[in-house]
Structure formats: structure tokens, C-alpha cells
Amino acid sequence: MTDSVRTTVVVDAANCVGSVPDGWWRDRAGATRRLRDSIAPDDLRVALHLDATPLVVLVVEGRARGVESSDTVRVVDAPGSGDDRIVDVVEQITACGEGAVVVTADRGLQSRAVALGARTVGPRVVRSR
């Protein structure tokens, strides 16, 4: 699929971090920083078959809140449910006529995102590096 509008990739940090049993539960913020630092927007452009490099938003919740944004990944804290904050972000994106891709393996969240017009992909797209 190619896109003709700006696309934002919205990453469910908790779901993606939890997809690899590497001891993340001992340091959720550290695991989230490692995930943030491993995300390469241009690699996502290629993997998702986009025409342009996407914006990337990493939604964090719980003990991972407070992780800083980087030059290439904007980090958004969820004050409560990460899923609800992701849905809010997707609503804002799609309301502007822009494209959204949500990275999660959570089937409930996938359904909510698709209902808003977003595309969904699994964590492997950001965890394969």
C-alpha cells in the first residue's frame, strides 16, 4: 500500500516492550527508552510501504511514563489507559485527514483503531531490528 497523505505511526509501547521477554519488567522506563531508540522512521517507511518517512508517536503508560522524546520519536504519556490515549491520538490524526498506523498486538485496540480508519500492524515491525 502506498499513501498519498502524511502518515503517523502510533506505537503501543507497553504492548511492544512486552512482546520480548528480555527482563523489561525490572525496568519498564529503561525498556521503553531502548524501544524508542530502536525505532527508525525511515525503516518504518520501507516496512510499511509508505511514500514518505512517517512521524512516530510512542504512547507510554504506567511506570514507563516520563520517558523523553527523541529527535525522531515523540513520546506521549497516557495519564490512565494507554489504549485510550492511543485512540485519542488516532482520532486527532484521522480527523485531520491524515493516515495512521497503530503498532500493537492487542486485538481490542486494533479493532478500535480500525474503526477510526487506522491501519494496524504487529510489534514485529518495530522489534525486528
mmCIF file of N, CA and C in Angstrom:
data_model
loop_
_atom_site.group_PDB
_atom_site.id
_atom_site.type_symbol
_atom_site.label_atom_id
_atom_site.label_comp_id
_atom_site.label_asym_id
_atom_site.label_seq_id
_atom_site.Cartn_x
_atom_site.Cartn_y
_atom_site.Cartn_z
ATOM 1 N N MET A 1 0.839 -1.180 0.000
ATOM 2 C CA MET A 1 0.000 0.000 0.000
ATOM 3 C C MET A 1 0.882 1.241 0.000
ATOM 4 N N THR A 2 0.565 2.196 -0.798
ATOM 5 C CA THR A 2 1.252 3.475 -0.744
ATOM 6 C C THR A 2 0.287 4.511 -0.207
ATOM 7 N N ASP A 3 0.826 5.557 0.351
ATOM 8 C CA ASP A 3 -0.034 6.590 0.909
ATOM 9 C C ASP A 3 0.164 7.885 0.139
ATOM 10 N N SER A 4 -0.887 8.701 0.122
ATOM 11 C CA SER A 4 -0.782 9.993 -0.543
ATOM 12 C C SER A 4 -0.949 11.124 0.464
ATOM 13 N N VAL A 5 -1.098 10.784 1.721
ATOM 14 C CA VAL A 5 -1.219 11.772 2.791
ATOM 15 C C VAL A 5 -0.143 11.495 3.827
ATOM 16 N N ARG A 6 0.097 12.489 4.674
ATOM 17 C CA ARG A 6 1.077 12.287 5.746
ATOM 18 C C ARG A 6 0.582 11.160 6.656
ATOM 19 N N THR A 7 1.499 10.310 7.069
ATOM 20 C CA THR A 7 1.169 9.178 7.932
ATOM 21 C C THR A 7 1.920 9.298 9.242
ATOM 22 N N THR A 8 1.213 8.993 10.322
ATOM 23 C CA THR A 8 1.827 8.912 11.638
ATOM 24 C C THR A 8 1.726 7.475 12.123
ATOM 25 N N VAL A 9 2.831 6.945 12.594
ATOM 26 C CA VAL A 9 2.859 5.612 13.190
ATOM 27 C C VAL A 9 2.740 5.801 14.700
ATOM 28 N N VAL A 10 1.706 5.206 15.281
ATOM 29 C CA VAL A 10 1.438 5.315 16.712
ATOM 30 C C VAL A 10 1.774 3.968 17.342
ATOM 31 N N VAL A 11 2.764 3.965 18.227
ATOM 32 C CA VAL A 11 3.286 2.721 18.798
ATOM 33 C C VAL A 11 2.762 2.527 20.221
ATOM 34 N N ASP A 12 2.167 1.374 20.462
ATOM 35 C CA ASP A 12 1.708 0.961 21.788
ATOM 36 C C ASP A 12 2.948 0.444 22.527
ATOM 37 N N ALA A 13 3.588 1.327 23.296
ATOM 38 C CA ALA A 13 4.868 0.985 23.926
ATOM 39 C C ALA A 13 4.754 -0.226 24.837
ATOM 40 N N ALA A 14 3.741 -0.272 25.684
ATOM 41 C CA ALA A 14 3.609 -1.379 26.636
ATOM 42 C C ALA A 14 3.479 -2.708 25.904
ATOM 43 N N ASN A 15 2.696 -2.727 24.845
ATOM 44 C CA ASN A 15 2.489 -3.961 24.099
ATOM 45 C C ASN A 15 3.762 -4.383 23.371
ATOM 46 N N CYS A 16 4.452 -3.432 22.774
ATOM 47 C CA CYS A 16 5.676 -3.763 22.036
ATOM 48 C C CYS A 16 6.812 -4.170 22.967
ATOM 49 N N VAL A 17 6.967 -3.457 24.078
ATOM 50 C CA VAL A 17 8.001 -3.822 25.054
ATOM 51 C C VAL A 17 7.719 -5.220 25.602
ATOM 52 N N GLY A 18 6.458 -5.493 25.896
ATOM 53 C CA GLY A 18 6.076 -6.782 26.466
ATOM 54 C C GLY A 18 6.143 -7.941 25.491
ATOM 55 N N SER A 19 6.354 -7.653 24.211
ATOM 56 C CA SER A 19 6.386 -8.722 23.215
ATOM 57 C C SER A 19 7.698 -9.495 23.207
ATOM 58 N N VAL A 20 8.695 -9.007 23.944
ATOM 59 C CA VAL A 20 10.000 -9.671 24.006
ATOM 60 C C VAL A 20 10.363 -9.900 25.477
ATOM 61 N N PRO A 21 10.475 -11.153 25.904
ATOM 62 C CA PRO A 21 10.775 -11.447 27.315
ATOM 63 C C PRO A 21 12.259 -11.240 27.637
ATOM 64 N N ASP A 22 12.665 -9.969 27.729
ATOM 65 C CA ASP A 22 14.075 -9.652 27.939
ATOM 66 C C ASP A 22 14.342 -9.011 29.301
ATOM 67 N N GLY A 23 13.416 -9.202 30.233
ATOM 68 C CA GLY A 23 13.577 -8.623 31.565
ATOM 69 C C GLY A 23 13.011 -7.223 31.694
ATOM 70 N N TRP A 24 12.203 -6.799 30.730
ATOM 71 C CA TRP A 24 11.635 -5.457 30.718
ATOM 72 C C TRP A 24 10.904 -5.124 32.011
ATOM 73 N N TRP A 25 10.345 -6.098 32.683
ATOM 74 C CA TRP A 25 9.546 -5.867 33.888
ATOM 75 C C TRP A 25 10.383 -5.339 35.052
ATOM 76 N N ARG A 26 11.693 -5.504 34.982
ATOM 77 C CA ARG A 26 12.569 -4.978 36.039
ATOM 78 C C ARG A 26 12.830 -3.477 35.881
ATOM 79 N N ASP A 27 12.717 -2.976 34.655
ATOM 80 C CA ASP A 27 12.972 -1.562 34.375
ATOM 81 C C ASP A 27 12.143 -1.138 33.164
ATOM 82 N N ARG A 28 10.876 -0.841 33.420
ATOM 83 C CA ARG A 28 9.957 -0.512 32.323
ATOM 84 C C ARG A 28 10.384 0.753 31.580
ATOM 85 N N ALA A 29 10.826 1.759 32.324
ATOM 86 C CA ALA A 29 11.255 3.000 31.664
ATOM 87 C C ALA A 29 12.491 2.742 30.796
ATOM 88 N N GLY A 30 13.435 1.973 31.308
ATOM 89 C CA GLY A 30 14.634 1.658 30.531
ATOM 90 C C GLY A 30 14.291 0.864 29.275
ATOM 91 N N ALA A 31 13.391 -0.095 29.410
ATOM 92 C CA ALA A 31 12.971 -0.888 28.250
ATOM 93 C C ALA A 31 12.270 -0.008 27.220
ATOM 94 N N THR A 32 11.501 0.956 27.703
ATOM 95 C CA THR A 32 10.800 1.870 26.795
ATOM 96 C C THR A 32 11.786 2.789 26.089
ATOM 97 N N ARG A 33 12.814 3.243 26.801
ATOM 98 C CA ARG A 33 13.860 4.060 26.155
ATOM 99 C C ARG A 33 14.570 3.261 25.064
ATOM 100 N N ARG A 34 14.862 1.991 25.353
ATOM 101 C CA ARG A 34 15.527 1.146 24.349
ATOM 102 C C ARG A 34 14.627 0.979 23.117
ATOM 103 N N LEU A 35 13.329 0.784 23.352
ATOM 104 C CA LEU A 35 12.401 0.682 22.231
ATOM 105 C C LEU A 35 12.396 1.984 21.441
ATOM 106 N N ARG A 36 12.255 3.117 22.138
ATOM 107 C CA ARG A 36 12.256 4.432 21.468
ATOM 108 C C ARG A 36 13.501 4.585 20.600
ATOM 109 N N ASP A 37 14.646 4.233 21.152
ATOM 110 C CA ASP A 37 15.911 4.422 20.440
ATOM 111 C C ASP A 37 16.086 3.453 19.274
ATOM 112 N N SER A 38 15.347 2.358 19.283
ATOM 113 C CA SER A 38 15.469 1.377 18.202
ATOM 114 C C SER A 38 14.554 1.685 17.021
ATOM 115 N N ILE A 39 13.612 2.599 17.205
ATOM 116 C CA ILE A 39 12.659 2.907 16.138
ATOM 117 C C ILE A 39 13.303 3.867 15.141
ATOM 118 N N ALA A 40 13.362 3.434 13.896
ATOM 119 C CA ALA A 40 13.930 4.240 12.821
ATOM 120 C C ALA A 40 12.809 4.582 11.843
ATOM 121 N N PRO A 41 12.364 5.832 11.836
ATOM 122 C CA PRO A 41 11.250 6.201 10.958
ATOM 123 C C PRO A 41 11.445 5.829 9.492
ATOM 124 N N ASP A 42 12.656 5.954 8.975
ATOM 125 C CA ASP A 42 12.854 5.605 7.568
ATOM 126 C C ASP A 42 12.709 4.100 7.342
ATOM 127 N N ASP A 43 13.115 3.290 8.321
ATOM 128 C CA ASP A 43 12.892 1.845 8.221
ATOM 129 C C ASP A 43 11.395 1.534 8.221
ATOM 130 N N LEU A 44 10.622 2.298 8.998
ATOM 131 C CA LEU A 44 9.165 2.113 9.010
ATOM 132 C C LEU A 44 8.571 2.481 7.646
ATOM 133 N N ARG A 45 9.108 3.527 7.020
ATOM 134 C CA ARG A 45 8.638 3.905 5.677
ATOM 135 C C ARG A 45 8.762 2.724 4.728
ATOM 136 N N VAL A 46 9.894 2.056 4.770
ATOM 137 C CA VAL A 46 10.131 0.916 3.891
ATOM 138 C C VAL A 46 9.249 -0.268 4.291
ATOM 139 N N ALA A 47 9.240 -0.617 5.568
ATOM 140 C CA ALA A 47 8.491 -1.788 6.041
ATOM 141 C C ALA A 47 6.992 -1.652 5.809
ATOM 142 N N LEU A 48 6.481 -0.424 5.907
ATOM 143 C CA LEU A 48 5.038 -0.187 5.768
ATOM 144 C C LEU A 48 4.653 0.262 4.357
ATOM 145 N N HIS A 49 5.634 0.322 3.455
ATOM 146 C CA HIS A 49 5.389 0.705 2.057
ATOM 147 C C HIS A 49 4.746 2.085 1.946
ATOM 148 N N LEU A 50 5.326 3.042 2.656
ATOM 149 C CA LEU A 50 4.838 4.413 2.629
ATOM 150 C C LEU A 50 5.631 5.232 1.624
ATOM 151 N N ASP A 51 5.018 6.275 1.110
ATOM 152 C CA ASP A 51 5.699 7.153 0.160
ATOM 153 C C ASP A 51 6.698 8.081 0.832
ATOM 154 N N ALA A 52 6.456 8.388 2.093
ATOM 155 C CA ALA A 52 7.312 9.332 2.822
ATOM 156 C C ALA A 52 7.592 8.795 4.218
ATOM 157 N N THR A 53 8.652 9.294 4.808
ATOM 158 C CA THR A 53 9.002 8.901 6.170
ATOM 159 C C THR A 53 7.903 9.379 7.118
ATOM 160 N N PRO A 54 7.367 8.480 7.956
ATOM 161 C CA PRO A 54 6.262 8.860 8.830
ATOM 162 C C PRO A 54 6.737 9.599 10.077
ATOM 163 N N LEU A 55 5.810 10.313 10.675
ATOM 164 C CA LEU A 55 6.007 10.795 12.040
ATOM 165 C C LEU A 55 5.812 9.582 12.935
ATOM 166 N N VAL A 56 6.453 9.557 14.100
ATOM 167 C CA VAL A 56 6.303 8.431 15.020
ATOM 168 C C VAL A 56 5.931 8.964 16.394
ATOM 169 N N VAL A 57 4.859 8.384 16.958
ATOM 170 C CA VAL A 57 4.409 8.715 18.304
ATOM 171 C C VAL A 57 4.444 7.432 19.122
ATOM 172 N N LEU A 58 5.132 7.460 20.248
ATOM 173 C CA LEU A 58 5.236 6.326 21.160
ATOM 174 C C LEU A 58 4.404 6.652 22.385
ATOM 175 N N VAL A 59 3.329 5.896 22.615
ATOM 176 C CA VAL A 59 2.443 6.151 23.752
ATOM 177 C C VAL A 59 2.863 5.255 24.908
ATOM 178 N N VAL A 60 3.166 5.888 26.044
ATOM 179 C CA VAL A 60 3.650 5.160 27.222
ATOM 180 C C VAL A 60 2.663 5.322 28.377
ATOM 181 N N GLU A 61 2.660 4.325 29.243
ATOM 182 C CA GLU A 61 1.758 4.330 30.389
ATOM 183 C C GLU A 61 2.458 3.767 31.613
ATOM 184 N N GLY A 62 1.815 3.905 32.753
ATOM 185 C CA GLY A 62 2.320 3.310 33.983
ATOM 186 C C GLY A 62 3.713 3.774 34.347
ATOM 187 N N ARG A 63 4.541 2.821 34.797
ATOM 188 C CA ARG A 63 5.890 3.160 35.263
ATOM 189 C C ARG A 63 6.842 3.593 34.154
ATOM 190 N N ALA A 64 6.401 3.516 32.917
ATOM 191 C CA ALA A 64 7.237 3.995 31.814
ATOM 192 C C ALA A 64 6.981 5.474 31.512
ATOM 193 N N ARG A 65 5.973 6.055 32.162
ATOM 194 C CA ARG A 65 5.711 7.482 31.920
ATOM 195 C C ARG A 65 6.938 8.293 32.310
ATOM 196 N N GLY A 66 7.144 9.393 31.580
ATOM 197 C CA GLY A 66 8.279 10.258 31.856
ATOM 198 C C GLY A 66 9.458 10.027 30.937
ATOM 199 N N VAL A 67 9.380 9.009 30.087
ATOM 200 C CA VAL A 67 10.436 8.803 29.101
ATOM 201 C C VAL A 67 10.380 9.980 28.126
ATOM 202 N N GLU A 68 11.529 10.525 27.823
ATOM 203 C CA GLU A 68 11.606 11.721 26.996
ATOM 204 C C GLU A 68 11.465 11.385 25.512
ATOM 205 N N SER A 69 11.023 12.366 24.747
ATOM 206 C CA SER A 69 11.011 12.238 23.289
ATOM 207 C C SER A 69 12.449 12.278 22.790
ATOM 208 N N SER A 70 12.647 11.774 21.591
ATOM 209 C CA SER A 70 13.956 11.870 20.931
ATOM 210 C C SER A 70 13.787 12.763 19.702
ATOM 211 N N ASP A 71 14.832 12.895 18.935
ATOM 212 C CA ASP A 71 14.750 13.693 17.714
ATOM 213 C C ASP A 71 13.790 13.092 16.693
ATOM 214 N N THR A 72 13.587 11.768 16.749
ATOM 215 C CA THR A 72 12.786 11.097 15.725
ATOM 216 C C THR A 72 11.500 10.466 16.238
ATOM 217 N N VAL A 73 11.331 10.400 17.553
ATOM 218 C CA VAL A 73 10.149 9.766 18.135
ATOM 219 C C VAL A 73 9.567 10.683 19.204
ATOM 220 N N ARG A 74 8.297 11.071 19.018
ATOM 221 C CA ARG A 74 7.608 11.879 20.031
ATOM 222 C C ARG A 74 6.974 10.927 21.031
ATOM 223 N N VAL A 75 7.265 11.122 22.307
ATOM 224 C CA VAL A 75 6.711 10.280 23.362
ATOM 225 C C VAL A 75 5.540 11.008 24.007
ATOM 226 N N VAL A 76 4.425 10.294 24.130
ATOM 227 C CA VAL A 76 3.209 10.838 24.734
ATOM 228 C C VAL A 76 2.863 9.983 25.945
ATOM 229 N N ASP A 77 2.749 10.612 27.111
ATOM 230 C CA ASP A 77 2.348 9.905 28.329
ATOM 231 C C ASP A 77 0.839 9.716 28.350
ATOM 232 N N ALA A 78 0.403 8.530 28.742
ATOM 233 C CA ALA A 78 -1.018 8.266 28.955
ATOM 234 C C ALA A 78 -1.296 8.459 30.442
ATOM 235 N N PRO A 79 -2.189 9.387 30.785
ATOM 236 C CA PRO A 79 -2.467 9.605 32.203
ATOM 237 C C PRO A 79 -3.172 8.416 32.851
ATOM 238 N N GLY A 80 -3.845 7.631 32.044
ATOM 239 C CA GLY A 80 -4.543 6.435 32.523
ATOM 240 C C GLY A 80 -4.251 5.285 31.583
ATOM 241 N N SER A 81 -5.279 4.831 30.897
ATOM 242 C CA SER A 81 -5.160 3.717 29.961
ATOM 243 C C SER A 81 -4.359 4.116 28.731
ATOM 244 N N GLY A 82 -3.343 3.333 28.430
ATOM 245 C CA GLY A 82 -2.573 3.563 27.222
ATOM 246 C C GLY A 82 -3.424 3.390 25.976
ATOM 247 N N ASP A 83 -4.296 2.393 25.987
ATOM 248 C CA ASP A 83 -5.164 2.158 24.834
ATOM 249 C C ASP A 83 -6.053 3.372 24.569
ATOM 250 N N ASP A 84 -6.637 3.940 25.632
ATOM 251 C CA ASP A 84 -7.497 5.108 25.455
ATOM 252 C C ASP A 84 -6.717 6.291 24.896
ATOM 253 N N ARG A 85 -5.480 6.477 25.347
ATOM 254 C CA ARG A 85 -4.662 7.586 24.845
ATOM 255 C C ARG A 85 -4.299 7.357 23.384
ATOM 256 N N ILE A 86 -4.012 6.111 23.007
ATOM 257 C CA ILE A 86 -3.723 5.788 21.608
ATOM 258 C C ILE A 86 -4.929 6.113 20.740
ATOM 259 N N VAL A 87 -6.112 5.732 21.198
ATOM 260 C CA VAL A 87 -7.333 6.037 20.450
ATOM 261 C C VAL A 87 -7.505 7.544 20.303
ATOM 262 N N ASP A 88 -7.232 8.302 21.370
ATOM 263 C CA ASP A 88 -7.314 9.768 21.288
ATOM 264 C C ASP A 88 -6.361 10.315 20.224
ATOM 265 N N VAL A 89 -5.132 9.810 20.229
ATOM 266 C CA VAL A 89 -4.134 10.265 19.255
ATOM 267 C C VAL A 89 -4.586 9.928 17.835
ATOM 268 N N VAL A 90 -5.078 8.711 17.634
ATOM 269 C CA VAL A 90 -5.541 8.298 16.301
ATOM 270 C C VAL A 90 -6.726 9.157 15.860
ATOM 271 N N GLU A 91 -7.634 9.457 16.765
ATOM 272 C CA GLU A 91 -8.778 10.316 16.424
ATOM 273 C C GLU A 91 -8.304 11.683 15.937
ATOM 274 N N GLN A 92 -7.316 12.250 16.621
ATOM 275 C CA GLN A 92 -6.780 13.556 16.216
ATOM 276 C C GLN A 92 -6.149 13.486 14.827
ATOM 277 N N ILE A 93 -5.431 12.417 14.564
ATOM 278 C CA ILE A 93 -4.745 12.265 13.275
ATOM 279 C C ILE A 93 -5.753 12.097 12.146
ATOM 280 N N THR A 94 -6.680 11.167 12.311
ATOM 281 C CA THR A 94 -7.625 10.875 11.234
ATOM 282 C C THR A 94 -8.634 12.007 11.037
ATOM 283 N N ALA A 95 -8.935 12.761 12.084
ATOM 284 C CA ALA A 95 -9.848 13.903 11.949
ATOM 285 C C ALA A 95 -9.263 14.964 11.031
ATOM 286 N N CYS A 96 -7.949 15.020 10.917
ATOM 287 C CA CYS A 96 -7.257 15.981 10.037
ATOM 288 C C CYS A 96 -7.093 15.432 8.626
ATOM 289 N N GLY A 97 -7.606 14.224 8.389
ATOM 290 C CA GLY A 97 -7.473 13.621 7.068
ATOM 291 C C GLY A 97 -6.139 12.963 6.819
ATOM 292 N N GLU A 98 -5.366 12.779 7.875
ATOM 293 C CA GLU A 98 -4.054 12.145 7.740
ATOM 294 C C GLU A 98 -4.171 10.654 8.029
ATOM 295 N N GLY A 99 -3.153 9.918 7.630
ATOM 296 C CA GLY A 99 -3.138 8.481 7.833
ATOM 297 C C GLY A 99 -2.506 8.098 9.162
ATOM 298 N N ALA A 100 -2.988 7.009 9.738
ATOM 299 C CA ALA A 100 -2.438 6.495 10.995
ATOM 300 C C ALA A 100 -2.224 4.998 10.876
ATOM 301 N N VAL A 101 -1.097 4.559 11.413
ATOM 302 C CA VAL A 101 -0.801 3.135 11.530
ATOM 303 C C VAL A 101 -0.521 2.891 13.002
ATOM 304 N N VAL A 102 -1.263 1.955 13.615
ATOM 305 C CA VAL A 102 -1.076 1.636 15.035
ATOM 306 C C VAL A 102 -0.304 0.331 15.135
ATOM 307 N N VAL A 103 0.766 0.361 15.937
ATOM 308 C CA VAL A 103 1.603 -0.822 16.142
ATOM 309 C C VAL A 103 1.227 -1.438 17.483
ATOM 310 N N THR A 104 0.553 -2.589 17.425
ATOM 311 C CA THR A 104 0.126 -3.302 18.629
ATOM 312 C C THR A 104 -0.316 -4.708 18.244
ATOM 313 N N ALA A 105 -0.268 -5.606 19.208
ATOM 314 C CA ALA A 105 -0.819 -6.945 19.021
ATOM 315 C C ALA A 105 -2.136 -7.088 19.783
ATOM 316 N N ASP A 106 -2.557 -6.028 20.443
ATOM 317 C CA ASP A 106 -3.783 -6.025 21.239
ATOM 318 C C ASP A 106 -4.992 -5.988 20.304
ATOM 319 N N ARG A 107 -5.734 -7.076 20.247
ATOM 320 C CA ARG A 107 -6.849 -7.173 19.295
ATOM 321 C C ARG A 107 -7.957 -6.157 19.573
ATOM 322 N N GLY A 108 -8.219 -5.881 20.839
ATOM 323 C CA GLY A 108 -9.225 -4.883 21.171
ATOM 324 C C GLY A 108 -8.822 -3.508 20.672
ATOM 325 N N LEU A 109 -7.569 -3.150 20.887
ATOM 326 C CA LEU A 109 -7.065 -1.863 20.411
ATOM 327 C C LEU A 109 -7.030 -1.831 18.887
ATOM 328 N N GLN A 110 -6.646 -2.937 18.263
ATOM 329 C CA GLN A 110 -6.663 -2.996 16.803
ATOM 330 C C GLN A 110 -8.055 -2.687 16.269
ATOM 331 N N SER A 111 -9.075 -3.283 16.857
ATOM 332 C CA SER A 111 -10.458 -3.052 16.414
ATOM 333 C C SER A 111 -10.859 -1.594 16.576
ATOM 334 N N ARG A 112 -10.503 -1.011 17.704
ATOM 335 C CA ARG A 112 -10.841 0.398 17.935
ATOM 336 C C ARG A 112 -10.135 1.297 16.930
ATOM 337 N N ALA A 113 -8.867 1.008 16.624
ATOM 338 C CA ALA A 113 -8.102 1.823 15.680
ATOM 339 C C ALA A 113 -8.651 1.701 14.262
ATOM 340 N N VAL A 114 -8.970 0.485 13.854
ATOM 341 C CA VAL A 114 -9.513 0.263 12.513
ATOM 342 C C VAL A 114 -10.852 0.988 12.362
ATOM 343 N N ALA A 115 -11.662 0.996 13.402
ATOM 344 C CA ALA A 115 -12.957 1.694 13.359
ATOM 345 C C ALA A 115 -12.781 3.194 13.109
ATOM 346 N N LEU A 116 -11.602 3.724 13.459
ATOM 347 C CA LEU A 116 -11.311 5.148 13.242
ATOM 348 C C LEU A 116 -10.620 5.406 11.902
ATOM 349 N N GLY A 117 -10.390 4.340 11.144
ATOM 350 C CA GLY A 117 -9.758 4.498 9.842
ATOM 351 C C GLY A 117 -8.268 4.246 9.825
ATOM 352 N N ALA A 118 -7.719 3.775 10.938
ATOM 353 C CA ALA A 118 -6.282 3.492 11.004
ATOM 354 C C ALA A 118 -5.992 2.091 10.468
ATOM 355 N N ARG A 119 -4.779 1.903 10.086
ATOM 356 C CA ARG A 119 -4.243 0.596 9.715
ATOM 357 C C ARG A 119 -3.531 0.058 10.952
ATOM 358 N N THR A 120 -3.439 -1.248 11.127
ATOM 359 C CA THR A 120 -2.716 -1.802 12.265
ATOM 360 C C THR A 120 -1.695 -2.835 11.795
ATOM 361 N N VAL A 121 -0.607 -2.907 12.557
ATOM 362 C CA VAL A 121 0.437 -3.899 12.315
ATOM 363 C C VAL A 121 0.932 -4.381 13.678
ATOM 364 N N GLY A 122 1.560 -5.538 13.683
ATOM 365 C CA GLY A 122 2.063 -6.103 14.929
ATOM 366 C C GLY A 122 3.403 -5.509 15.352
ATOM 367 N N PRO A 123 3.811 -5.799 16.594
ATOM 368 C CA PRO A 123 5.050 -5.256 17.159
ATOM 369 C C PRO A 123 6.309 -5.618 16.391
ATOM 370 N N ARG A 124 6.283 -6.670 15.629
ATOM 371 C CA ARG A 124 7.477 -7.100 14.901
ATOM 372 C C ARG A 124 8.037 -5.985 14.031
ATOM 373 N N VAL A 125 7.171 -5.093 13.540
ATOM 374 C CA VAL A 125 7.639 -4.015 12.657
ATOM 375 C C VAL A 125 8.604 -3.063 13.366
ATOM 376 N N VAL A 126 8.497 -2.956 14.692
ATOM 377 C CA VAL A 126 9.435 -2.109 15.440
ATOM 378 C C VAL A 126 10.423 -2.933 16.274
ATOM 379 N N ARG A 127 10.198 -4.224 16.385
ATOM 380 C CA ARG A 127 11.069 -5.060 17.224
ATOM 381 C C ARG A 127 12.022 -5.914 16.403
ATOM 382 N N SER A 128 12.005 -5.794 15.093
ATOM 383 C CA SER A 128 12.799 -6.700 14.263
ATOM 384 C C SER A 128 14.248 -6.279 14.098
ATOM 385 N N ARG A 129 14.604 -5.106 14.607
ATOM 386 C CA ARG A 129 15.982 -4.630 14.417
ATOM 387 C C ARG A 129 16.894 -5.212 15.463
#
